[in-house]
Structure formats: C-alpha cells, structure tokens
Short mmCIF file of C-alpha atoms in Angstrom, two decimals:
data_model
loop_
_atom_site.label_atom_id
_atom_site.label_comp_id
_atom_site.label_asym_id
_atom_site.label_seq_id
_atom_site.Cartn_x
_atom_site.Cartn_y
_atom_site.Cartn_z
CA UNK Z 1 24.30 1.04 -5.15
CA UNK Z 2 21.29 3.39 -6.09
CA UNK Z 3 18.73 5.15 -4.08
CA UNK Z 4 15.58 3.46 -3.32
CA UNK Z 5 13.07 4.46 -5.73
CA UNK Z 6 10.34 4.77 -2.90
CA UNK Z 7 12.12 8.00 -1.40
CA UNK Z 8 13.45 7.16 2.13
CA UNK Z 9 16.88 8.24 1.50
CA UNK Z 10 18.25 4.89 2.01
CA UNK Z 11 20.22 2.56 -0.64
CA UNK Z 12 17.59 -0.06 -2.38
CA UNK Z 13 19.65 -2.67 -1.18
CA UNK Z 14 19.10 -1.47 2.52
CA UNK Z 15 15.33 -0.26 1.78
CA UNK Z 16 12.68 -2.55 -0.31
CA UNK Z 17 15.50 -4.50 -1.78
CA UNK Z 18 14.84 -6.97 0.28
CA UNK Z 19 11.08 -7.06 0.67
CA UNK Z 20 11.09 -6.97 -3.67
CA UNK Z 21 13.39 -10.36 -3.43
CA UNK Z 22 11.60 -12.09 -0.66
CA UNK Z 23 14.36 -11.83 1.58
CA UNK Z 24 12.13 -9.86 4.00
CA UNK Z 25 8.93 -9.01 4.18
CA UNK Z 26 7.71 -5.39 5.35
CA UNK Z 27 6.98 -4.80 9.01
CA UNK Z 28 4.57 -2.36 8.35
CA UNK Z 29 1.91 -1.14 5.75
CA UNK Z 30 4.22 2.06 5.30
CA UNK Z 31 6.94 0.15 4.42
CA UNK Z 32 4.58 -2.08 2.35
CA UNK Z 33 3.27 0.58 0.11
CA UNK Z 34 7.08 2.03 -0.60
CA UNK Z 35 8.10 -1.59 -1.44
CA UNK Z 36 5.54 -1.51 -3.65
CA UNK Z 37 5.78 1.67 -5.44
CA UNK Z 38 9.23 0.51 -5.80
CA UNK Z 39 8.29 -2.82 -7.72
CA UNK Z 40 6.19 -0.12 -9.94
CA UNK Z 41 9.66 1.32 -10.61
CA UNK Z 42 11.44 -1.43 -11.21
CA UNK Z 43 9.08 -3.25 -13.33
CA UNK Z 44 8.47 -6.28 -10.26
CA UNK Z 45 4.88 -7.26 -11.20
CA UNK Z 46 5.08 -10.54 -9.79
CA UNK Z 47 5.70 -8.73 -6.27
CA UNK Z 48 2.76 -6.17 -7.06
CA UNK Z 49 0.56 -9.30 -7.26
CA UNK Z 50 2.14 -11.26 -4.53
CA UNK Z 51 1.65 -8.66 -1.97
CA UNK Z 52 -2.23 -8.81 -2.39
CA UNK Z 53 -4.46 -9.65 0.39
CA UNK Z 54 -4.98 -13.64 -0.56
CA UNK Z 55 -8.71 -13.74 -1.83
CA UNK Z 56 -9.12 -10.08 -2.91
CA UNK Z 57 -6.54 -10.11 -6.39
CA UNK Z 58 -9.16 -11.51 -8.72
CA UNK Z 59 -9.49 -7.60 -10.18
CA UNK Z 60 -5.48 -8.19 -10.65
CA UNK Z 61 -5.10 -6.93 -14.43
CA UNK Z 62 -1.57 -7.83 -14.96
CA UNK Z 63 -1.35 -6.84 -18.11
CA UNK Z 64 -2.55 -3.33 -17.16
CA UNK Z 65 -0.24 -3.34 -14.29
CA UNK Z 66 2.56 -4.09 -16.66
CA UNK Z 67 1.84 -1.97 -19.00
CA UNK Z 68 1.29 0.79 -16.22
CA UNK Z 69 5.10 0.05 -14.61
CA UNK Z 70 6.88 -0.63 -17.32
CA UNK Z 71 5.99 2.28 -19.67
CA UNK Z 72 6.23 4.84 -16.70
CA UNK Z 73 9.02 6.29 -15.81
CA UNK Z 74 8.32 6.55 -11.77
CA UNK Z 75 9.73 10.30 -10.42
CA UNK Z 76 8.57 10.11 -6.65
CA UNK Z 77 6.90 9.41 -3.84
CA UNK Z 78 5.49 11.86 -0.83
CA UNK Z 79 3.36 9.61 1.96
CA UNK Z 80 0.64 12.13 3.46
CA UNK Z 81 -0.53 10.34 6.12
CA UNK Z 82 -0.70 7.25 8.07
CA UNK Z 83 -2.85 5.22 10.50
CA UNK Z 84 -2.40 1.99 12.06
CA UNK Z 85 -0.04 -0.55 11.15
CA UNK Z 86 1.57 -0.89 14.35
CA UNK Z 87 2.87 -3.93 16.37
CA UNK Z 88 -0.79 -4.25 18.02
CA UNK Z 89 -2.71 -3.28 15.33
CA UNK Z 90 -4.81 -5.66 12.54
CA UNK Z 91 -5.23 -2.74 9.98
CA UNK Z 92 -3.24 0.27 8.82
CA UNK Z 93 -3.90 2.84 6.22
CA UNK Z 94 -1.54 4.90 4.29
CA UNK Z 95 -1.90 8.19 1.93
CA UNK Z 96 0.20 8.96 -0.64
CA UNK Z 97 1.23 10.52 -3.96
CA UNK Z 98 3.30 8.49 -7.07
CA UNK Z 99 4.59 10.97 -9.26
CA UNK Z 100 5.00 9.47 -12.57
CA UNK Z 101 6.24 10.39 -16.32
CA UNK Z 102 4.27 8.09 -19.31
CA UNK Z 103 3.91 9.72 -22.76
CA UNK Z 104 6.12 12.82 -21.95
CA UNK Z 105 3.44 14.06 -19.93
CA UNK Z 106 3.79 14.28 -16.03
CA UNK Z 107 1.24 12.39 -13.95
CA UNK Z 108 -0.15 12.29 -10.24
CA UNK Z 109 -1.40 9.09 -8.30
CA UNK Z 110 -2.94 10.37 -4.87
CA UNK Z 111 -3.96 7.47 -3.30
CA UNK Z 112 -5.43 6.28 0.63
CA UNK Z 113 -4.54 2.27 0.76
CA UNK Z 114 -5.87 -0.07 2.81
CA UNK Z 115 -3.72 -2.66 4.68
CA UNK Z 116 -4.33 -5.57 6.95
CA UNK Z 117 -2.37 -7.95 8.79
CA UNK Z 118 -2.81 -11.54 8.35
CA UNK Z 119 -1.15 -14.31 9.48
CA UNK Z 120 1.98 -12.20 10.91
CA UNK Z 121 2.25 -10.40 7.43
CA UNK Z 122 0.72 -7.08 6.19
CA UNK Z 123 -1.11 -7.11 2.34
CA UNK Z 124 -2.52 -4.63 0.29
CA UNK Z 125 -6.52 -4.49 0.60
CA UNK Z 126 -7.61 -1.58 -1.52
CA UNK Z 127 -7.20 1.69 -2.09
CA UNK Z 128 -9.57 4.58 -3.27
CA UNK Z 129 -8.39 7.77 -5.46
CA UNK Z 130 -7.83 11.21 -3.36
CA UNK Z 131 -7.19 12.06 0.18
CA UNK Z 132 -8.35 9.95 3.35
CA UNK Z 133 -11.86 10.04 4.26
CA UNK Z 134 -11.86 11.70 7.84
CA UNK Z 135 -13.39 9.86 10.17
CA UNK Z 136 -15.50 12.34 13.04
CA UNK Z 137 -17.28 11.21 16.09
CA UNK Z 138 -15.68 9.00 18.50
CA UNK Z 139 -13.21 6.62 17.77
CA UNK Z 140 -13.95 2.67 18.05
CA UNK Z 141 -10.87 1.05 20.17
CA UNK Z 142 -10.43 -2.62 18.64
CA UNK Z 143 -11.86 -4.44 21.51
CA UNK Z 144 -14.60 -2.41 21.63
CA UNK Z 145 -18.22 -3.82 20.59
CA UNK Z 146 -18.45 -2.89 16.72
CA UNK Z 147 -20.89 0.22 16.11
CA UNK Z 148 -22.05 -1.70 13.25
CA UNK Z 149 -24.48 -3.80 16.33
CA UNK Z 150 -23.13 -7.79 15.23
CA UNK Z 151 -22.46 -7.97 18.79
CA UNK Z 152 -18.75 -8.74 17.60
CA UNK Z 153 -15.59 -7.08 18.96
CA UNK Z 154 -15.05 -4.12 16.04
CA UNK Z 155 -11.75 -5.51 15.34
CA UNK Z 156 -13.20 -9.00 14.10
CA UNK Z 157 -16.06 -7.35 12.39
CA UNK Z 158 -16.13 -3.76 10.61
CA UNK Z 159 -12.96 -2.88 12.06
CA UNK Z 160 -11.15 -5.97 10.26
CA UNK Z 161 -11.39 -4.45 6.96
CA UNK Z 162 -10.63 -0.99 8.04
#
C-alpha cells in the first residue's frame, strides 16, 4: 500500500481511499478537501465533480480540471487553518496549500474553501485564492438573528453559505 497523497500519514487505503471509491463519504470538510486533493493526484475527476455542492458545478470545466490533474505531478499538501465542520455545524471552511510540479516548474495553490453540509453530507462550495479573510467584531452564533436584518436565524440566511 502507498501513502495517501493528501499528507495525513496514513495508507490511501485507510485515508481517502474510500471517500475516492464511494465506499465512504468524508465526515468533515477537512477530510473533504484532502480527499479531494487526493483525486487531483490520482487523476479522479469524476470525484472532483461529484463532490460539488449540487446546483453550484455549472463553472465545472472538466476539461481544465483534467488537464490541471493529470499533467501535474501533485508534491503536497499543508492545511493552515480550519473553521467549522463539526458534528453541529452547517458550514466549515478550510485553508490550505497544494504544492504541485507541471512543466518542470514548481507551483503553489493557497487556497480558503468553502464547505457546507447538506443533506447529512459535506460538498465543496467555493473557494477564493490566498489566506482566510479574518473576520473582526463579534461573532454571530447560528441561532442567532442574522446581522444581515432578514429577520432569519443567521444559520438559514447569511450564515448558510458561510
């Protein structure tokens, strides 16, 4: 067995093996994100798309995604931060850098994603280039009434796609 490509010290078979074959799918947006850098790895586009919030893919370019994976040679992974994503929680966010090799030149993916749960299952949202925007000023508990002044709980308005 080999090491999982998404660098949690674990065999792939025992790490996003599973998630990558559908045997599983990841309890968290952590272990989302490292399943899917590992699909970048291993060339599984069909996961890549398939791991997309439902309703948000129609950007997909899968043959820029192919090409991306396939003609990269993927040399690590170092998460940064994360927030949310636990067993209460609707939303998660995760920063990270892919280190990859395309062209014989080395390359660097820094990355915040966006994850949220839906229907028991956590997807990919988005994710914008660099290090996570800090949030200051006081934080917004999910039940609270959303800052945003729908008169909606945050967590079924503004805080939904957070």
């Amino acid at each position: 067995m080999s090491s999982c490509p998404c660098a949690s010290g674990k065999e792939f078979g025992a790490c996003c093996g599973p998630f990558l074959s559908g045997e599983a799918v990841p309890p968290n947006p952590e272990a989302l994100m490292r399943s899917r850098y590992s699909a970048f790895a291993v060339g599984n586009i069909d996961y890549l798309e398939s791991t997309l919030l439902p309703g948000t893919g129609e950007d997909f370019d899968r043959a820029q995604v192919t090409d991306w994976a396939r003609n990269s040679e993927w040399t690590g992974l170092e998460i940064r931060a994360t927030e949310g994503g636990g067993p209460d929680d609707d939303a998660g966010m995760v920063e990270f850098v892919a280190r990859f090799r395309t062209g014989g030149k080395d390359y660097v993916h820094h990355e915040t994603s966006r994850f949220a749960r839906q229907d028991g299952r956590w997807w990919y949202v988005e994710g914008s280039m660099g290090p996570r925007q800090r949030v200051v000023g006081p934080k917004v508990g999910r039940n609270d009434p959303c800052p945003c002044g729908s008169g909606k709980k945050h967590k079924k308005c503004c805080g939904a796609a957070a």
